[in-house]
Short mmCIF file of C-alpha atoms in Angstrom, two decimals:
data_model
loop_
_atom_site.label_atom_id
_atom_site.label_comp_id
_atom_site.label_asym_id
_atom_site.label_seq_id
_atom_site.Cartn_x
_atom_site.Cartn_y
_atom_site.Cartn_z
CA MET A 1 24.02 -14.33 5.57
CA GLY A 2 21.98 -12.95 8.50
CA TRP A 3 20.21 -14.90 11.16
CA LYS A 4 16.99 -16.56 9.98
CA PRO A 5 14.74 -16.96 13.04
CA GLU A 6 12.85 -20.25 13.41
CA LEU A 7 9.99 -21.22 15.69
CA ALA A 8 10.98 -23.53 18.53
CA PRO A 9 9.46 -27.02 18.05
CA GLY A 10 7.05 -28.47 20.58
CA ILE A 11 6.15 -25.12 22.17
CA ASP A 12 2.50 -24.20 22.80
CA LEU A 13 2.49 -20.49 22.05
CA ARG A 14 -0.82 -20.03 23.84
CA THR A 15 0.84 -20.79 27.16
CA LEU A 16 3.45 -18.03 26.76
CA PRO A 17 2.90 -14.46 28.01
CA LEU A 18 3.09 -12.85 24.56
CA SER A 19 1.83 -9.41 23.56
CA PRO A 20 0.05 -8.66 20.24
CA LEU A 21 3.36 -7.37 18.83
CA HIS A 22 5.06 -10.65 19.73
CA GLY A 23 2.27 -12.54 17.96
CA PHE A 24 2.57 -10.26 14.94
CA VAL A 25 6.31 -10.93 14.58
CA LEU A 26 5.76 -14.67 15.18
CA SER A 27 3.20 -14.77 12.36
CA ARG A 28 5.89 -13.52 9.94
CA ILE A 29 8.58 -16.03 10.92
CA ASP A 30 8.83 -18.84 8.35
CA GLY A 31 12.38 -20.10 8.87
CA HIS A 32 13.53 -18.68 5.50
CA SER A 33 13.43 -14.90 6.13
CA ASP A 34 16.29 -13.18 7.90
CA VAL A 35 16.00 -10.24 10.27
CA ASP A 36 16.24 -7.71 7.42
CA VAL A 37 13.29 -9.29 5.62
CA LEU A 38 11.27 -9.44 8.85
CA THR A 39 11.93 -5.73 9.39
CA LYS A 40 10.61 -4.89 5.92
CA VAL A 41 7.61 -7.22 6.14
CA THR A 42 6.45 -6.06 9.57
CA GLY A 43 7.11 -2.39 8.91
CA LEU A 44 8.49 -2.00 12.43
CA PRO A 45 11.79 -0.26 13.27
CA ALA A 46 14.80 -2.55 13.14
CA ALA A 47 15.65 -1.89 16.78
CA GLN A 48 12.14 -2.90 17.85
CA VAL A 49 12.26 -6.09 15.75
CA ASP A 50 15.61 -7.03 17.31
CA ALA A 51 14.26 -6.43 20.79
CA LEU A 52 11.12 -8.47 20.12
CA LEU A 53 13.17 -11.35 18.70
CA LYS A 54 15.39 -11.37 21.78
CA GLU A 55 12.31 -11.50 24.01
CA LEU A 56 10.87 -14.35 21.93
CA VAL A 57 14.16 -16.24 22.23
CA ALA A 58 14.17 -15.67 25.99
CA SER A 59 10.58 -16.97 26.28
CA GLY A 60 11.42 -20.11 24.30
CA ALA A 61 9.13 -19.35 21.34
CA VAL A 62 12.04 -18.88 18.88
CA ARG A 63 15.24 -20.82 18.55
CA PRO A 64 18.34 -18.87 19.58
CA PRO A 65 20.68 -17.80 16.77
CA PRO A 66 23.46 -20.29 15.96
CA GLN A 67 26.91 -19.53 17.32
CA GLN A 68 29.34 -18.60 14.54
CA PRO A 69 33.05 -19.22 15.14
CA GLY A 70 35.08 -16.04 15.38
CA ALA A 71 31.99 -13.82 15.55
CA GLU A 72 30.94 -11.73 18.49
CA THR A 73 28.15 -13.15 20.59
CA SER A 74 25.67 -11.41 22.83
CA PRO A 75 26.88 -8.29 24.66
CA GLY A 76 28.86 -9.04 27.79
CA SER A 77 29.47 -12.69 26.82
CA ASP A 78 32.81 -14.46 26.73
CA GLY A 79 32.86 -14.19 22.95
CA THR A 80 32.76 -10.41 23.13
CA ARG A 81 35.58 -10.29 25.63
CA THR A 82 37.62 -12.68 23.53
CA ALA A 83 37.08 -10.55 20.43
CA GLU A 84 38.13 -7.45 22.33
CA LYS A 85 41.30 -9.20 23.54
CA GLU A 86 42.13 -10.33 20.02
CA ALA A 87 41.58 -6.81 18.69
CA ALA A 88 43.93 -5.29 21.30
CA PRO A 89 47.53 -4.78 20.03
CA ALA A 90 50.25 -6.97 21.49
CA GLU A 91 52.17 -5.59 24.44
CA GLY A 92 55.30 -3.78 23.38
CA SER A 93 54.13 -3.15 19.83
CA PRO A 94 53.88 0.39 18.36
CA GLY A 95 50.11 0.12 18.47
CA ALA A 96 50.23 -0.69 22.18
CA ALA A 97 52.46 2.30 22.81
CA ALA A 98 50.11 4.54 20.89
CA GLY A 99 47.22 3.15 22.86
CA SER A 100 49.02 3.90 26.13
CA ARG A 101 49.64 7.50 25.10
CA SER A 102 46.04 7.82 24.01
CA GLU A 103 44.83 6.57 27.38
CA ALA A 104 47.20 8.87 29.23
CA GLN A 105 45.83 11.94 27.38
CA PRO A 106 42.03 11.96 27.37
CA SER A 107 40.57 13.19 24.11
CA THR A 108 38.67 16.47 24.08
CA ALA A 109 36.84 15.67 20.81
CA PRO A 110 33.13 14.86 21.14
CA THR A 111 32.44 11.17 21.38
CA THR A 112 30.61 9.85 18.33
CA GLY A 113 28.04 7.09 18.30
CA SER A 114 30.35 4.70 16.50
CA SER A 115 33.23 5.13 18.95
CA ALA A 116 30.92 4.75 21.92
CA GLU A 117 29.54 1.59 20.43
CA HIS A 118 33.07 0.25 19.83
CA ARG A 119 34.13 0.87 23.41
CA HIS A 120 30.83 -0.25 24.96
CA PRO A 121 29.10 -2.78 22.71
CA GLU A 122 26.53 -3.49 25.38
CA ALA A 123 25.35 0.12 25.32
CA ALA A 124 23.84 -0.04 21.83
CA PRO A 125 23.14 -3.64 20.79
CA HIS A 126 20.65 -2.63 18.06
CA THR A 127 22.38 0.26 16.27
CA ALA A 128 24.84 -1.71 14.17
CA PRO A 129 24.22 -1.29 10.42
CA ARG A 130 22.33 -4.16 8.84
CA THR A 131 24.15 -5.84 5.99
CA SER A 132 22.23 -6.78 2.85
CA ALA A 133 21.70 -10.42 1.96
CA SER A 134 23.86 -10.06 -1.13
CA GLY A 135 26.83 -8.97 0.96
CA GLY A 136 26.86 -5.43 -0.43
CA LEU A 137 26.68 -2.14 1.38
CA PRO A 138 24.87 -2.13 4.73
CA HIS A 139 21.25 -0.99 4.77
CA PRO A 140 20.59 2.14 6.81
CA ASP A 141 18.79 1.39 10.04
CA PRO A 142 15.45 3.25 10.27
CA ALA A 143 16.01 3.58 14.02
CA MET A 144 19.09 5.76 13.34
CA HIS A 145 17.04 8.15 11.15
CA PRO A 146 13.75 8.91 12.87
CA GLU A 147 12.87 11.47 10.23
CA ALA A 148 12.52 8.75 7.59
CA PRO A 149 9.37 6.58 7.85
CA PRO A 150 9.97 2.80 8.00
CA HIS A 151 8.20 2.21 4.70
CA GLU A 152 10.07 4.89 2.77
CA ALA A 153 12.72 2.52 1.41
CA ALA A 154 10.24 -0.13 0.34
CA ALA A 155 7.61 2.09 -1.28
CA ASP A 156 7.98 3.24 -4.86
CA PRO A 157 7.63 7.00 -5.26
CA ALA A 158 4.49 8.04 -7.08
CA PRO A 159 5.13 9.58 -10.51
CA THR A 160 4.52 13.30 -10.76
CA SER A 161 2.25 14.82 -13.33
CA ALA A 162 3.24 16.72 -16.41
CA ALA A 163 3.37 20.50 -16.42
CA PRO A 164 -0.09 22.15 -16.40
CA HIS A 165 -1.28 23.48 -19.71
CA GLY A 166 -2.21 27.05 -20.29
CA ASP A 167 -4.07 28.87 -17.58
CA ALA A 168 -5.32 25.69 -16.00
CA PRO A 169 -4.36 25.24 -12.34
CA ALA A 170 -1.64 22.72 -11.59
CA THR A 171 -3.40 19.43 -10.91
CA PRO A 172 -1.49 16.21 -10.12
CA THR A 173 -2.19 13.46 -12.58
CA PRO A 174 -3.51 10.29 -10.90
CA ALA A 175 -0.74 7.71 -10.96
CA ALA A 176 -1.36 4.07 -11.80
CA GLY A 177 -2.34 2.31 -8.64
CA ASP A 178 -3.37 5.50 -6.84
CA LEU A 179 -6.92 5.14 -5.55
CA THR A 180 -7.03 8.46 -3.70
CA PRO A 181 -9.85 10.53 -5.26
CA PRO A 182 -9.35 14.29 -5.58
CA ASP A 183 -11.09 17.10 -3.70
CA GLY A 184 -10.99 15.34 -0.33
CA ASP A 185 -13.60 12.70 -1.12
CA ASP A 186 -14.43 10.39 1.74
CA THR A 187 -12.94 7.40 -0.09
CA SER A 188 -9.42 8.62 0.66
CA PRO A 189 -7.59 6.09 2.82
CA SER A 190 -6.22 7.35 6.11
CA PRO A 191 -2.43 7.43 6.62
CA GLU A 192 -2.73 4.46 8.94
CA ALA A 193 -4.57 2.47 6.26
CA ALA A 194 -2.03 3.44 3.60
CA GLU A 195 0.87 2.30 5.78
CA ALA A 196 -0.90 -0.99 6.48
CA GLU A 197 -1.37 -1.72 2.76
CA GLY A 198 1.58 -4.11 2.51
CA ALA A 199 1.30 -5.75 5.93
CA GLU A 200 -1.47 -6.68 8.35
CA ALA A 201 -1.79 -4.77 11.58
CA PRO A 202 -0.42 -6.61 14.63
CA GLU A 203 -3.93 -6.94 16.05
CA SER A 204 -5.14 -8.47 12.77
CA GLY A 205 -2.44 -11.15 12.92
CA THR A 206 -3.33 -11.91 16.53
CA HIS A 207 -7.02 -12.24 15.69
CA ARG A 208 -6.21 -14.59 12.82
CA GLN A 209 -4.11 -16.76 15.12
CA LEU A 210 -6.94 -16.84 17.63
CA TYR A 211 -9.38 -17.98 14.96
CA GLU A 212 -7.10 -20.66 13.52
CA GLY A 213 -5.99 -21.94 16.91
CA GLU A 214 -9.31 -22.01 18.78
CA LEU A 215 -12.40 -21.10 16.74
CA HIS A 216 -11.69 -22.98 13.52
CA ALA A 217 -12.08 -26.33 15.28
CA LEU A 218 -15.72 -25.53 16.19
CA THR A 219 -18.61 -26.54 13.96
CA ALA A 220 -20.28 -24.00 11.68
CA GLU A 221 -23.35 -23.91 13.93
CA GLU A 222 -21.25 -23.26 17.03
CA ARG A 223 -19.31 -20.47 15.32
CA GLY A 224 -22.55 -18.88 14.11
CA THR A 225 -24.02 -19.00 17.61
CA ARG A 226 -20.92 -17.46 19.15
CA ALA A 227 -20.82 -14.77 16.44
CA GLN A 228 -24.19 -13.36 17.49
CA ASN A 229 -23.02 -12.45 21.00
CA ALA A 230 -19.21 -12.45 20.76
CA VAL A 231 -17.07 -9.66 22.20
CA GLU A 232 -13.43 -8.82 21.67
CA PRO A 233 -11.08 -10.47 20.87
CA TYR A 234 -13.38 -13.25 19.58
CA LEU A 235 -15.55 -10.75 17.70
CA SER A 236 -12.67 -9.70 15.44
CA ALA A 237 -11.30 -13.24 15.25
CA LEU A 238 -14.61 -14.50 13.79
CA CYS A 239 -14.23 -11.95 10.96
CA PHE A 240 -11.76 -14.42 9.41
CA ASP A 241 -14.43 -17.13 9.11
CA PRO A 242 -14.90 -18.20 5.46
CA LEU A 243 -18.64 -18.98 5.80
CA PRO A 244 -21.09 -16.22 4.82
CA SER A 245 -23.56 -17.55 7.43
CA VAL A 246 -21.08 -16.67 10.19
CA ILE A 247 -20.55 -13.21 8.67
CA GLY A 248 -24.33 -12.73 8.62
CA ALA A 249 -24.46 -13.66 12.31
CA LEU A 250 -21.69 -11.15 13.04
CA LEU A 251 -23.68 -8.40 11.34
CA ASP A 252 -26.49 -9.04 13.82
CA ASN A 253 -24.08 -8.63 16.73
CA PRO A 254 -24.65 -5.23 18.40
CA HIS A 255 -20.90 -4.92 19.04
CA PHE A 256 -20.01 -5.28 15.33
CA GLY A 257 -18.56 -1.98 14.09
CA LEU A 258 -16.41 -0.39 11.40
CA GLU A 259 -13.22 -2.05 12.65
CA GLN A 260 -14.74 -5.49 12.16
CA ALA A 261 -16.37 -4.46 8.86
CA ARG A 262 -12.94 -3.54 7.48
CA LEU A 263 -11.55 -6.92 8.51
CA VAL A 264 -14.37 -8.69 6.67
CA ALA A 265 -13.96 -6.47 3.59
CA ARG A 266 -10.28 -7.30 3.41
CA HIS A 267 -10.12 -10.98 4.33
CA HIS A 268 -13.48 -12.59 3.55
CA ARG A 269 -13.41 -14.61 0.32
CA ASN A 270 -17.07 -15.42 -0.30
CA PRO A 271 -19.12 -13.07 -2.55
CA ASN A 272 -22.27 -13.73 -0.51
CA GLY A 273 -20.57 -12.57 2.67
CA LEU A 274 -19.33 -9.41 0.95
CA GLU A 275 -22.81 -8.74 -0.38
CA ALA A 276 -24.22 -9.08 3.13
CA LEU A 277 -21.62 -6.64 4.47
CA ALA A 278 -22.33 -4.01 1.80
CA SER A 279 -26.08 -4.34 2.36
CA ARG A 280 -25.61 -2.31 5.56
CA ALA A 281 -25.55 1.32 4.47
CA VAL A 282 -23.32 2.44 7.34
CA PHE A 283 -20.57 0.04 6.23
CA ALA A 284 -21.00 0.59 2.48
CA ALA A 285 -20.60 4.34 3.03
CA ASP A 286 -17.23 3.96 4.77
CA GLY A 287 -14.35 4.94 2.50
CA GLN A 288 -11.93 2.35 3.88
CA VAL A 289 -14.48 -0.45 3.57
CA ARG A 290 -15.00 0.43 -0.11
CA ARG A 291 -11.25 0.65 -0.72
CA LEU A 292 -10.64 -2.75 0.89
CA LEU A 293 -13.50 -4.26 -1.10
CA LEU A 294 -11.80 -3.07 -4.30
CA HIS A 295 -8.67 -5.01 -3.35
CA ASN A 296 -10.63 -8.15 -2.49
CA PRO A 297 -10.33 -10.62 -5.42
CA MET A 298 -13.79 -12.04 -4.67
CA LEU A 299 -15.65 -8.74 -5.03
CA PRO A 300 -18.66 -9.56 -7.26
CA GLY A 301 -19.28 -7.37 -10.30
CA SER A 302 -22.85 -6.67 -9.23
CA LEU A 303 -21.64 -5.24 -5.93
CA TYR A 304 -19.04 -3.07 -7.67
CA ARG A 305 -21.69 -1.65 -9.98
CA ARG A 306 -23.98 -0.92 -7.07
CA LEU A 307 -21.27 0.92 -5.13
CA TRP A 308 -19.43 2.70 -7.95
CA THR A 309 -21.87 3.39 -10.81
CA THR A 310 -22.79 6.79 -9.38
CA ARG A 311 -19.21 7.79 -8.52
CA ARG A 312 -17.40 10.50 -10.47
CA LEU A 313 -15.77 9.52 -13.74
CA LEU A 314 -12.32 10.45 -12.47
CA GLU A 315 -12.68 8.09 -9.50
CA GLN A 316 -13.85 5.26 -11.75
CA HIS A 317 -10.89 5.79 -14.07
CA GLN A 318 -8.51 5.56 -11.12
CA VAL A 319 -9.88 2.09 -10.41
CA VAL A 320 -9.39 1.11 -14.07
CA ILE A 321 -5.69 2.02 -14.07
CA SER A 322 -4.84 0.81 -10.56
CA ARG A 323 -2.38 -2.08 -10.47
CA GLU A 324 -3.46 -2.92 -6.92
CA VAL A 325 -7.00 -3.85 -7.99
CA PRO A 326 -7.59 -7.42 -9.27
CA GLU A 327 -7.94 -7.72 -13.05
CA GLN A 328 -11.52 -8.97 -12.83
CA THR A 329 -12.57 -5.84 -10.93
CA ARG A 330 -10.64 -3.64 -13.36
CA ARG A 331 -12.57 -5.14 -16.29
CA THR A 332 -15.84 -4.43 -14.53
CA ALA A 333 -14.65 -0.91 -13.74
CA ARG A 334 -13.85 -0.34 -17.43
CA GLU A 335 -17.36 -1.37 -18.44
CA VAL A 336 -18.90 0.88 -15.81
CA LEU A 337 -16.67 3.79 -16.90
CA ARG A 338 -17.70 3.49 -20.54
CA ALA A 339 -21.40 3.29 -19.65
CA ARG A 340 -21.09 6.22 -17.27
CA PHE A 341 -19.16 8.31 -19.83
CA SER A 342 -22.00 7.97 -22.35
CA THR A 343 -24.59 9.38 -19.96
CA GLY A 344 -22.57 11.33 -17.37
CA PRO A 345 -22.43 15.12 -16.92
CA SER A 346 -20.37 17.09 -19.40
CA GLU A 347 -18.36 18.72 -16.61
CA GLU A 348 -17.18 15.29 -15.39
CA LYS A 349 -16.21 14.27 -18.93
CA ALA A 350 -14.12 17.39 -19.44
CA GLU A 351 -12.57 16.98 -15.97
CA LEU A 352 -11.64 13.37 -16.73
CA ILE A 353 -9.98 14.24 -20.06
CA VAL A 354 -8.10 17.26 -18.72
CA LYS A 355 -6.87 15.84 -15.43
CA THR A 356 -5.62 12.60 -16.99
CA GLU A 357 -3.81 14.47 -19.81
CA GLY A 358 -5.97 12.52 -22.28
CA ARG A 359 -4.65 9.14 -21.10
CA CYS A 360 -8.21 8.05 -20.29
CA LEU A 361 -9.12 8.10 -24.00
CA GLY A 362 -7.58 4.65 -24.51
CA ALA A 363 -10.39 3.16 -22.42
CA LEU A 364 -13.03 5.22 -24.24
CA VAL A 365 -12.35 4.16 -27.82
CA GLY A 366 -15.44 4.55 -30.00
CA LEU A 367 -17.30 6.85 -27.59
CA PRO A 368 -18.06 10.39 -28.85
CA ILE A 369 -18.44 13.51 -26.71
CA ASP A 370 -21.37 15.92 -26.69
CA SER A 371 -21.30 19.55 -27.76
CA LYS A 372 -21.15 20.90 -24.18
CA THR A 373 -18.08 18.81 -23.38
CA THR A 374 -16.51 20.06 -26.61
CA SER A 375 -17.20 23.67 -25.63
CA LEU A 376 -15.64 23.13 -22.19
CA LEU A 377 -12.50 21.66 -23.79
CA CYS A 378 -12.29 24.43 -26.37
CA ALA A 379 -12.46 27.08 -23.65
CA ARG A 380 -9.04 26.12 -22.34
CA THR A 381 -5.51 26.88 -23.49
CA TYR A 382 -3.18 23.91 -23.86
CA ALA A 383 0.63 23.84 -23.56
CA SER A 384 1.23 20.16 -22.75
CA VAL A 385 2.70 18.33 -25.72
CA GLN A 386 1.62 14.96 -24.31
CA PHE A 387 -1.96 16.14 -23.87
CA ILE A 388 -2.16 17.50 -27.43
CA GLN A 389 -0.68 14.26 -28.81
CA ASN A 390 -3.29 12.16 -27.00
CA LEU A 391 -6.10 14.33 -28.33
CA ALA A 392 -4.62 14.31 -31.85
CA ARG A 393 -4.58 10.48 -31.82
CA TRP A 394 -8.19 10.31 -30.61
CA ALA A 395 -10.29 9.52 -33.67
CA ALA A 396 -13.49 10.74 -31.97
CA ALA A 397 -12.14 14.25 -31.37
CA PRO A 398 -14.73 16.64 -32.86
CA PRO A 399 -13.71 19.11 -35.61
CA GLN A 400 -14.12 22.12 -33.28
CA LEU A 401 -11.62 20.65 -30.81
CA VAL A 402 -9.13 19.78 -33.55
CA ALA A 403 -9.33 23.32 -34.95
CA HIS A 404 -8.88 24.74 -31.45
CA LEU A 405 -5.76 22.65 -30.93
CA GLN A 406 -4.30 23.85 -34.24
CA ARG A 407 -4.49 27.43 -32.97
CA GLN A 408 -2.42 26.71 -29.85
CA ASP A 409 1.07 28.22 -29.64
CA ALA A 410 2.53 24.85 -28.65
CA VAL A 411 1.25 23.39 -31.94
CA LYS A 412 2.51 26.28 -34.04
CA ARG A 413 6.00 25.76 -32.64
CA ASN A 414 5.98 21.96 -33.05
CA ALA A 415 5.99 20.52 -36.58
CA MET A 416 5.16 17.01 -35.35
CA LEU A 417 2.00 18.21 -33.59
CA ARG A 418 0.93 20.16 -36.68
CA THR A 419 1.33 17.05 -38.81
CA LEU A 420 -0.65 14.89 -36.40
CA LEU A 421 -3.55 17.34 -36.33
CA GLU A 422 -3.53 17.86 -40.10
CA ARG A 423 -3.84 14.09 -40.60
CA HIS A 424 -6.72 13.80 -38.13
CA PRO A 425 -9.92 12.58 -39.88
CA ASN A 426 -11.90 15.48 -38.38
CA ALA A 427 -9.34 18.19 -39.20
CA PRO A 428 -10.89 21.18 -40.99
CA ARG A 429 -9.98 21.12 -44.65
CA GLY A 430 -7.94 24.00 -46.00
CA HIS A 431 -6.55 24.92 -42.57
CA VAL A 432 -3.19 26.63 -42.70
#
């Protein structure tokens, strides 16, 4: 079992010379998570987490790790020297003789990292492999493999789409939980925002600590007064205030910008405060603000409709299938999608059906398509078995589309697809 860092009792952290990264790591220490878990939660390299923990121990903010009998202690300590003495072979033994010959003849082979670490443990205190909590194989250290991002092991790979059908260009199918719209729309999250999805930025944790430790004790009137003229770091710290009146005062602050708007969109839990934020066009137009609002469980349905009713059908469907969006928002998104599908452009309807391989039809039960959408679908050649199955099970598929599917080579070669289409209620009678 690895070391589980604990905060030192009776220490006023505000009196210590800590950086934002120190505060970020401190905010994740709960006394139950070991160093491996802290590395995954913070998203920082393991070597950096180890170094920060050592600095926190040296400053007195974190309790030092307990001494384990028989285990090596800090580099250069008596425990390390004792372990090295115990590991050395006894004098006069065959191993000692072999060691003497080895020392007498210097090796010409290149020195590897592991041998250098064995001979000089103080040279690389953070490169030892981290052992899993279950006692299995050691986890690879991200610091040893700079080509692999720190979140690669924790993130699930996005599923790839099925093969494109016919002459249609290869288009990746939106995966469940993927809110990145196609064609470079401005709602696409930046790489920095995507990496920060599972963990707060270090500055965000520091601002939260500042609010809870200093600003939360003030009255609502005092916080509102300070919000109107606050500057950093208090400006961002007040973004964690739960009162919509304080958020309204922040919006009147000339220093309030997109960075603070994203903090409010992510952390504020009052619908009135979110409404006030989105009432400013410059903030409502920001792609990251909209994305963070979607993940906020207190996003009101009226605000979602105002921001997303005019969006493309494909983008609205991505919200419906996302597992990162709260269920209440997904229900609202489904209602908006159905209403928009009834009145939206035919090109968007055909795009939605084609690019989702027909998987969107489950949310559109009972809704017919117009003749122009049918013509656009019939103008394509289909080779995807999954796509044809989804269309064959769609009761609202018009007769022209069903007849077009029956003429596809993929259907002629597949008896199951032929049977599905022949049993469709809108299948042309007498078709061979």
